[in-house]
PDB file of C-alpha atoms in Angstrom:
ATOM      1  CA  UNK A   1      35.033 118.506 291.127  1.00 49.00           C
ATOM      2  CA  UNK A   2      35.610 115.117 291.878  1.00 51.00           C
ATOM      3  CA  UNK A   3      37.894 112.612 288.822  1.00 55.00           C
ATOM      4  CA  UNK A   4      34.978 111.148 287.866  1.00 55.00           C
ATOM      5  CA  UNK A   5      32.783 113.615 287.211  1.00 58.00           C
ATOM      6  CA  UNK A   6      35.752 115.322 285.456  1.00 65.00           C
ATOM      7  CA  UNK A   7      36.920 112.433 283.184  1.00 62.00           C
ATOM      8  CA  UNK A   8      32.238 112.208 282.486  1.00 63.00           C
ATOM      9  CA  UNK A   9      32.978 115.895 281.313  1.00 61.00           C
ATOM     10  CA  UNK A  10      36.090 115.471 279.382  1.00 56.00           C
ATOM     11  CA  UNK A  11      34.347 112.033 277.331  1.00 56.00           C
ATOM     12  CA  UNK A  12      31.109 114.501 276.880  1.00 56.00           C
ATOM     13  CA  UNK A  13      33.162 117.145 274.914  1.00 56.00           C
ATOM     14  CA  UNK A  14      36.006 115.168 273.404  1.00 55.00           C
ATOM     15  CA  UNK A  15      32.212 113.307 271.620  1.00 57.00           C
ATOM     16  CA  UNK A  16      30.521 116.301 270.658  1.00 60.00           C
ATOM     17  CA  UNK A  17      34.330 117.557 269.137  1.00 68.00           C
ATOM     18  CA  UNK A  18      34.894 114.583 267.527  1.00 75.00           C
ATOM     19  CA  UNK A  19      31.136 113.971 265.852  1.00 80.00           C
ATOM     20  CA  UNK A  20      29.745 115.358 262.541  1.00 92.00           C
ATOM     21  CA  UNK A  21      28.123 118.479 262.248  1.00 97.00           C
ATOM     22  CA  UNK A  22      24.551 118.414 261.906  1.00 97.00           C
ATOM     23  CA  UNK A  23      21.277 120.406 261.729  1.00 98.00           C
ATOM     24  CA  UNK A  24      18.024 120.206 263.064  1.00 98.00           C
ATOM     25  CA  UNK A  25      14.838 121.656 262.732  1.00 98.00           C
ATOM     26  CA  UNK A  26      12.246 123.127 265.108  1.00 97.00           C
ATOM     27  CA  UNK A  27       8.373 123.635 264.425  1.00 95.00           C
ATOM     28  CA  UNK A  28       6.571 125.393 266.917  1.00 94.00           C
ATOM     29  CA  UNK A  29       3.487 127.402 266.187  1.00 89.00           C
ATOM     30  CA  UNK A  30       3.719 126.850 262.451  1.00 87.00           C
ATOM     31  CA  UNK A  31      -0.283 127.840 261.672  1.00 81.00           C
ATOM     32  CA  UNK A  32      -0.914 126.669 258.124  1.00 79.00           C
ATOM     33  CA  UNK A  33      -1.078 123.261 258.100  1.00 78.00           C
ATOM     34  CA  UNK A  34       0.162 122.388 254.410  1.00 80.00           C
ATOM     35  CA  UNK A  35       3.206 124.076 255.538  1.00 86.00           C
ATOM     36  CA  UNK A  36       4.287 120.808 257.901  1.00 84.00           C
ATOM     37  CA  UNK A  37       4.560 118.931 254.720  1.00 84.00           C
ATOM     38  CA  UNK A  38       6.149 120.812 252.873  1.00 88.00           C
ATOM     39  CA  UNK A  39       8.667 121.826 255.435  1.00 92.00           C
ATOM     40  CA  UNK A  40       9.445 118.001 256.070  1.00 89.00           C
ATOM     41  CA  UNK A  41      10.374 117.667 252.728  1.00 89.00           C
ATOM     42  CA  UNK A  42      13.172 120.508 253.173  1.00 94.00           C
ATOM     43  CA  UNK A  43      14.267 119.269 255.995  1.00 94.00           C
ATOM     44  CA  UNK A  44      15.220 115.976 254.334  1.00 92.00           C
ATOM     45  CA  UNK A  45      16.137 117.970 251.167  1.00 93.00           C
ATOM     46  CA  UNK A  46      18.951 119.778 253.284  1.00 96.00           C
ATOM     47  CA  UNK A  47      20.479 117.052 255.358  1.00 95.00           C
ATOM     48  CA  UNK A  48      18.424 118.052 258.439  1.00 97.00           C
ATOM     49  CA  UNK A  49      19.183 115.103 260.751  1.00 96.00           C
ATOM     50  CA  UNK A  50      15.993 115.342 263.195  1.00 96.00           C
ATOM     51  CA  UNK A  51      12.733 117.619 263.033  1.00 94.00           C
ATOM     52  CA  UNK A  52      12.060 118.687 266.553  1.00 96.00           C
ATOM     53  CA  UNK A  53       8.001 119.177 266.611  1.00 93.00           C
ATOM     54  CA  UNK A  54       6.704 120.994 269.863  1.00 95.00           C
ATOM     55  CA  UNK A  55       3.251 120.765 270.855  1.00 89.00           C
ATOM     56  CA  UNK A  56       0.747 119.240 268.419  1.00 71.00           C
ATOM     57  CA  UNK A  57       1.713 115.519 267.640  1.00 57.00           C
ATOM     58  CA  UNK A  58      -0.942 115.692 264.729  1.00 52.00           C
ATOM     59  CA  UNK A  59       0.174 117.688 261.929  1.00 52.00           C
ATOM     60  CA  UNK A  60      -0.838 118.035 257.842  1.00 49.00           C
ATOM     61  CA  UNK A  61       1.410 116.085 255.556  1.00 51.00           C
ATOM     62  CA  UNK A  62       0.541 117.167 252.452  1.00 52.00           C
ATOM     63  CA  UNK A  63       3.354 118.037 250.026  1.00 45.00           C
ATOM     64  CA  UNK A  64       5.571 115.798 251.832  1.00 43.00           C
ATOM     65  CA  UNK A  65       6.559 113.591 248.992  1.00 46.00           C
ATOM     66  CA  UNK A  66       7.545 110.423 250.387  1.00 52.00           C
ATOM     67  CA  UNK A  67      10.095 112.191 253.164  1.00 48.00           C
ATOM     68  CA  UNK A  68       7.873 111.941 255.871  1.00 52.00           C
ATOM     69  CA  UNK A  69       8.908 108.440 256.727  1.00 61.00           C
ATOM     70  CA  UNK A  70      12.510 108.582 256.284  1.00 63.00           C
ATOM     71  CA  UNK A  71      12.623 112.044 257.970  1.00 76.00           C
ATOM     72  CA  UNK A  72      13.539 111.341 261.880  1.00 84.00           C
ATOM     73  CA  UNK A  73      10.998 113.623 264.286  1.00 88.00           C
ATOM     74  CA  UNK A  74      10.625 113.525 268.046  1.00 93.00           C
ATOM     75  CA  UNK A  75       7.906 115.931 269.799  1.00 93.00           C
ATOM     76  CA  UNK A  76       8.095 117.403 272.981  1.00 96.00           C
ATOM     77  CA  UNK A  77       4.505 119.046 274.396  1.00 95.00           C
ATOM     78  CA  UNK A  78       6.865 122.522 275.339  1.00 96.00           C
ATOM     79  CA  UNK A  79       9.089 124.278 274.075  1.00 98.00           C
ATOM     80  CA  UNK A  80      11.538 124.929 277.112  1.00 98.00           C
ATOM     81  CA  UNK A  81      11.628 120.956 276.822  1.00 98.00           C
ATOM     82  CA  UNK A  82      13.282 120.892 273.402  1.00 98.00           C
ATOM     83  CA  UNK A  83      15.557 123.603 273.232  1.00 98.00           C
ATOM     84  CA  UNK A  84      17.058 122.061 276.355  1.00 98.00           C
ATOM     85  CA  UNK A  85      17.349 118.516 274.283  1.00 98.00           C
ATOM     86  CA  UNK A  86      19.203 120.507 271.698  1.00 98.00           C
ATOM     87  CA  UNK A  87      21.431 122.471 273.976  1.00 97.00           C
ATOM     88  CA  UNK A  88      22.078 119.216 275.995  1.00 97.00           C
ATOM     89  CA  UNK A  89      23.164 117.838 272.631  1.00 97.00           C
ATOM     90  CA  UNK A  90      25.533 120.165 271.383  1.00 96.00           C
ATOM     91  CA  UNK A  91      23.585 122.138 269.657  1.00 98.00           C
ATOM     92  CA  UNK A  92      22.845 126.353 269.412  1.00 98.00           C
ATOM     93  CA  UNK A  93      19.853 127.280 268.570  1.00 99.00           C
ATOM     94  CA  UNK A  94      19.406 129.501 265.200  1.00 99.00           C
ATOM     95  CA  UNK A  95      16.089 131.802 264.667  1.00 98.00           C
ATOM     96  CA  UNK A  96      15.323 132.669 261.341  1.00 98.00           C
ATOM     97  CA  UNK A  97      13.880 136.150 261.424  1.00 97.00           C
ATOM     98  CA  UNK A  98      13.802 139.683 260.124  1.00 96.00           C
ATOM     99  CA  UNK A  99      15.116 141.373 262.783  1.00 96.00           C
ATOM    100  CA  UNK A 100      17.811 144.140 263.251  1.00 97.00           C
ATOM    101  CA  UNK A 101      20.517 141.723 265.382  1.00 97.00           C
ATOM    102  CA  UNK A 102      19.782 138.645 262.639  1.00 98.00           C
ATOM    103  CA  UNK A 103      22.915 138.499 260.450  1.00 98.00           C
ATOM    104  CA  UNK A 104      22.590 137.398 257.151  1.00 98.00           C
ATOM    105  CA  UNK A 105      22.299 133.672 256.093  1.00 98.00           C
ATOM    106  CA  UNK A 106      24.427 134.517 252.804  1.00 98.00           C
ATOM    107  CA  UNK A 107      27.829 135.037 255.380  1.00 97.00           C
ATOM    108  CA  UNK A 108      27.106 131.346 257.011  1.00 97.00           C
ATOM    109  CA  UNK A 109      27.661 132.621 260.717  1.00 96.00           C
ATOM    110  CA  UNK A 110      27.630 129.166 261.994  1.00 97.00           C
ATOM    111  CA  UNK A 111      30.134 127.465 264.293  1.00 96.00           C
ATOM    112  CA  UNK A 112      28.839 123.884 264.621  1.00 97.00           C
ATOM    113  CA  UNK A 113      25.782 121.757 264.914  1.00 98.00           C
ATOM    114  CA  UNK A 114      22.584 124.251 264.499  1.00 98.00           C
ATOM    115  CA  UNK A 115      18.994 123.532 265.273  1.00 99.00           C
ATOM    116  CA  UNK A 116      17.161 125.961 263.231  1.00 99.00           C
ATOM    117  CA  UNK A 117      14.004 127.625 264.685  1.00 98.00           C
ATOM    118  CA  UNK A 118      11.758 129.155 262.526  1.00 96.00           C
ATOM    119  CA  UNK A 119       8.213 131.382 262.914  1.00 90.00           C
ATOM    120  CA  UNK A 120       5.099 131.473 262.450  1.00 88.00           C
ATOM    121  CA  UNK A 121       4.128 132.847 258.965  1.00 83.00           C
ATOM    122  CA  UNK A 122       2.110 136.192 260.332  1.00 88.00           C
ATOM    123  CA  UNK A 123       3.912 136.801 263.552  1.00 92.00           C
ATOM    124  CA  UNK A 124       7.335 135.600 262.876  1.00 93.00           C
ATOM    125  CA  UNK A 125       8.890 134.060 266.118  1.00 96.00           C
ATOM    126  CA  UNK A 126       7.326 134.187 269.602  1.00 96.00           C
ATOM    127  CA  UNK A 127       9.083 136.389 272.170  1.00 97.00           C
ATOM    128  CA  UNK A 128       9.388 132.599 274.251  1.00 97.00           C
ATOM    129  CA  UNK A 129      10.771 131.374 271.265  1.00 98.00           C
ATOM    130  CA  UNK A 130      13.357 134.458 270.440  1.00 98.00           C
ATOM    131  CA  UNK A 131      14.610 133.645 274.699  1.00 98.00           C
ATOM    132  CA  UNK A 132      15.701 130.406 273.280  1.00 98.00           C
ATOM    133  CA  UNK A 133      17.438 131.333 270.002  1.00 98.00           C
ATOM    134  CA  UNK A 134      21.596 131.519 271.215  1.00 98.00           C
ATOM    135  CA  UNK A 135      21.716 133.558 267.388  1.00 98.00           C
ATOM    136  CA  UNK A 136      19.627 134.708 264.453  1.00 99.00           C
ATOM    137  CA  UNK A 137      20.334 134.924 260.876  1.00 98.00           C
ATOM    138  CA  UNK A 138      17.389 136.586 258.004  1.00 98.00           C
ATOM    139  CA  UNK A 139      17.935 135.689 254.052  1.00 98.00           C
ATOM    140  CA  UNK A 140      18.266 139.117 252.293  1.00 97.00           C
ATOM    141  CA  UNK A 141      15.598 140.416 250.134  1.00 96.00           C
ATOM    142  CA  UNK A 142      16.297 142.018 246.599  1.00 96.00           C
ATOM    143  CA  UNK A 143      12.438 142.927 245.587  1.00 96.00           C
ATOM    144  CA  UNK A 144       9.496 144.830 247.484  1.00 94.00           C
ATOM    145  CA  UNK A 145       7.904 141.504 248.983  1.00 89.00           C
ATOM    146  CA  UNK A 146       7.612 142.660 252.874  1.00 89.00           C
ATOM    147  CA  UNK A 147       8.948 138.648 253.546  1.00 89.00           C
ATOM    148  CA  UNK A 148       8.959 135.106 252.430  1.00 92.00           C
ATOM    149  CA  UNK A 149       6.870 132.623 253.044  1.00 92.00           C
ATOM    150  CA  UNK A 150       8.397 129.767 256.050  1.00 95.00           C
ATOM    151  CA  UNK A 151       8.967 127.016 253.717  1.00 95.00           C
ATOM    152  CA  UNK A 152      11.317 129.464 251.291  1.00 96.00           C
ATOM    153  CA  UNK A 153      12.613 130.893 254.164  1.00 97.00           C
ATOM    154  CA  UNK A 154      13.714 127.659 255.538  1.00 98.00           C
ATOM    155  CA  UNK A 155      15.080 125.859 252.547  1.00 98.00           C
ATOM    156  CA  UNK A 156      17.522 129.005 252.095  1.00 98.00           C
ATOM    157  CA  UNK A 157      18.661 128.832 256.013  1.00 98.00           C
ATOM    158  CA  UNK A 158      19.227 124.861 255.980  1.00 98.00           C
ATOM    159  CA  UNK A 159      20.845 125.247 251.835  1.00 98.00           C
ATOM    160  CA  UNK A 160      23.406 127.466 253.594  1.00 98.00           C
ATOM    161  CA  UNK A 161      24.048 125.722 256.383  1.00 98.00           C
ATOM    162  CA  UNK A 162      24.445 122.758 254.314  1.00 98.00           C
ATOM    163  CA  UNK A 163      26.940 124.473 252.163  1.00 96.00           C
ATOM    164  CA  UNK A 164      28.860 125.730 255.268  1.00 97.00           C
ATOM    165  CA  UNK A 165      29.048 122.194 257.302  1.00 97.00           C
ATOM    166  CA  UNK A 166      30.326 121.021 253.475  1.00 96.00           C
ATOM    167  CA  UNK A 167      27.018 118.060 253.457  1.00 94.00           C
ATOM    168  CA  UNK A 168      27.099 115.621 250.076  1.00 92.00           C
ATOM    169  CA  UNK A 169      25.499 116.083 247.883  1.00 91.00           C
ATOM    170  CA  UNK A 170      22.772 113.259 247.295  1.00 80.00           C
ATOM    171  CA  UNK A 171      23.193 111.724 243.886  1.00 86.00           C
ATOM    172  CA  UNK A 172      20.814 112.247 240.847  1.00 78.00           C
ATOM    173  CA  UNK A 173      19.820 110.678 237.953  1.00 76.00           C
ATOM    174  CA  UNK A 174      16.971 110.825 235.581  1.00 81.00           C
ATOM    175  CA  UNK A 175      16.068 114.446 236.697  1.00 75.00           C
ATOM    176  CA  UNK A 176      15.803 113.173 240.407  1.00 70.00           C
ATOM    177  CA  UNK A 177      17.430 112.945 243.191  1.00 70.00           C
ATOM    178  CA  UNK A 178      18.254 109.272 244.282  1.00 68.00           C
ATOM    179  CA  UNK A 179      17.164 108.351 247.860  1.00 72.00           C
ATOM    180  CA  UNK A 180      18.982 105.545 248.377  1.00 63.00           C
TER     181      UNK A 180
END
């Protein structure tokens, strides 16, 4: 390996040691449209730094609540295309999924910046999309509901993670939160 390429490397991880941990959130094959809305505004809710939308550009926005605009996005047409971004960034890849290898999201198995990659509401995740996942976490069930719907799902995840990575808390007043 030649010095320079060595002292390229060295820069690369002494940045991604030395930056804040973030999350990130990837919709792929999300089928009912009100859910794009609504899972913007959880995104933003949560701290999520960047939504990561693969495929379709032109999504539903309903039950966004002003968050769409100061929510950051950036769409790639496949999903090979993003994880790579993510993994070039820093960043492992979480699936949030039922499944017997998921660990809970209650024991925050994280270990730095997570992009969180969640299914579609019938099928769960694709098996393309479980090849990409580097981990998987589930949020524990207490009833006789067989699951939860995406948007729950999600908002538990990315509270978590939140709470693990030790985010602010946004301010409130008035019964609101304050966006700045």
């Amino acid at each position: 390996m030649s010095e320079q390429h060595s002292d390229d490397t060295l820069r690369q991880i002494d940045e991604l040691c030395n930056r804040p941990i973030e999350s990130r959130l990837v919709l792929y094959n999300i089928s009912k449209e009100l859910n794009f809305g609504h899972l913007i505004r959880t995104a933003n809710a949560f701290g999520v730094s960047e939504i990561i939308v693969v495929g379709r550009r032109a999504m539903n926005r309903g039950g966004h609540c002003r968050t769409y605009g100061r929510t950051r996005r950036r769409h790639f047409h496949r999903l090979h295309d993003a994880c790579r971004y993510l993994q070039d960034d820093g960043f492992s890849i979480c699936g949030v999924e039922i499944m017997d290898q998921a660990v809970s999201v209650i024991e925050q198995p994280f270990t730095g910046s997570t992009a969180f990659m969640v299914g579609n509401e019938t099928i769960g995740l694709t098996d393309q999309q479980l090849d990409h996942c580097d981990h998987f976490v589930y949020v524990p069930q207490y009833g006789t509901a067989e699951c939860l719907n995406v948007n729950v799902a999600t908002s538990i995840a990315l509270q978590q993670f939140a709470n693990w990575a030790g985010f602010s808390e946004t301010k409130k007043q008035g019964g609101v939160f304050l966006s700045n």
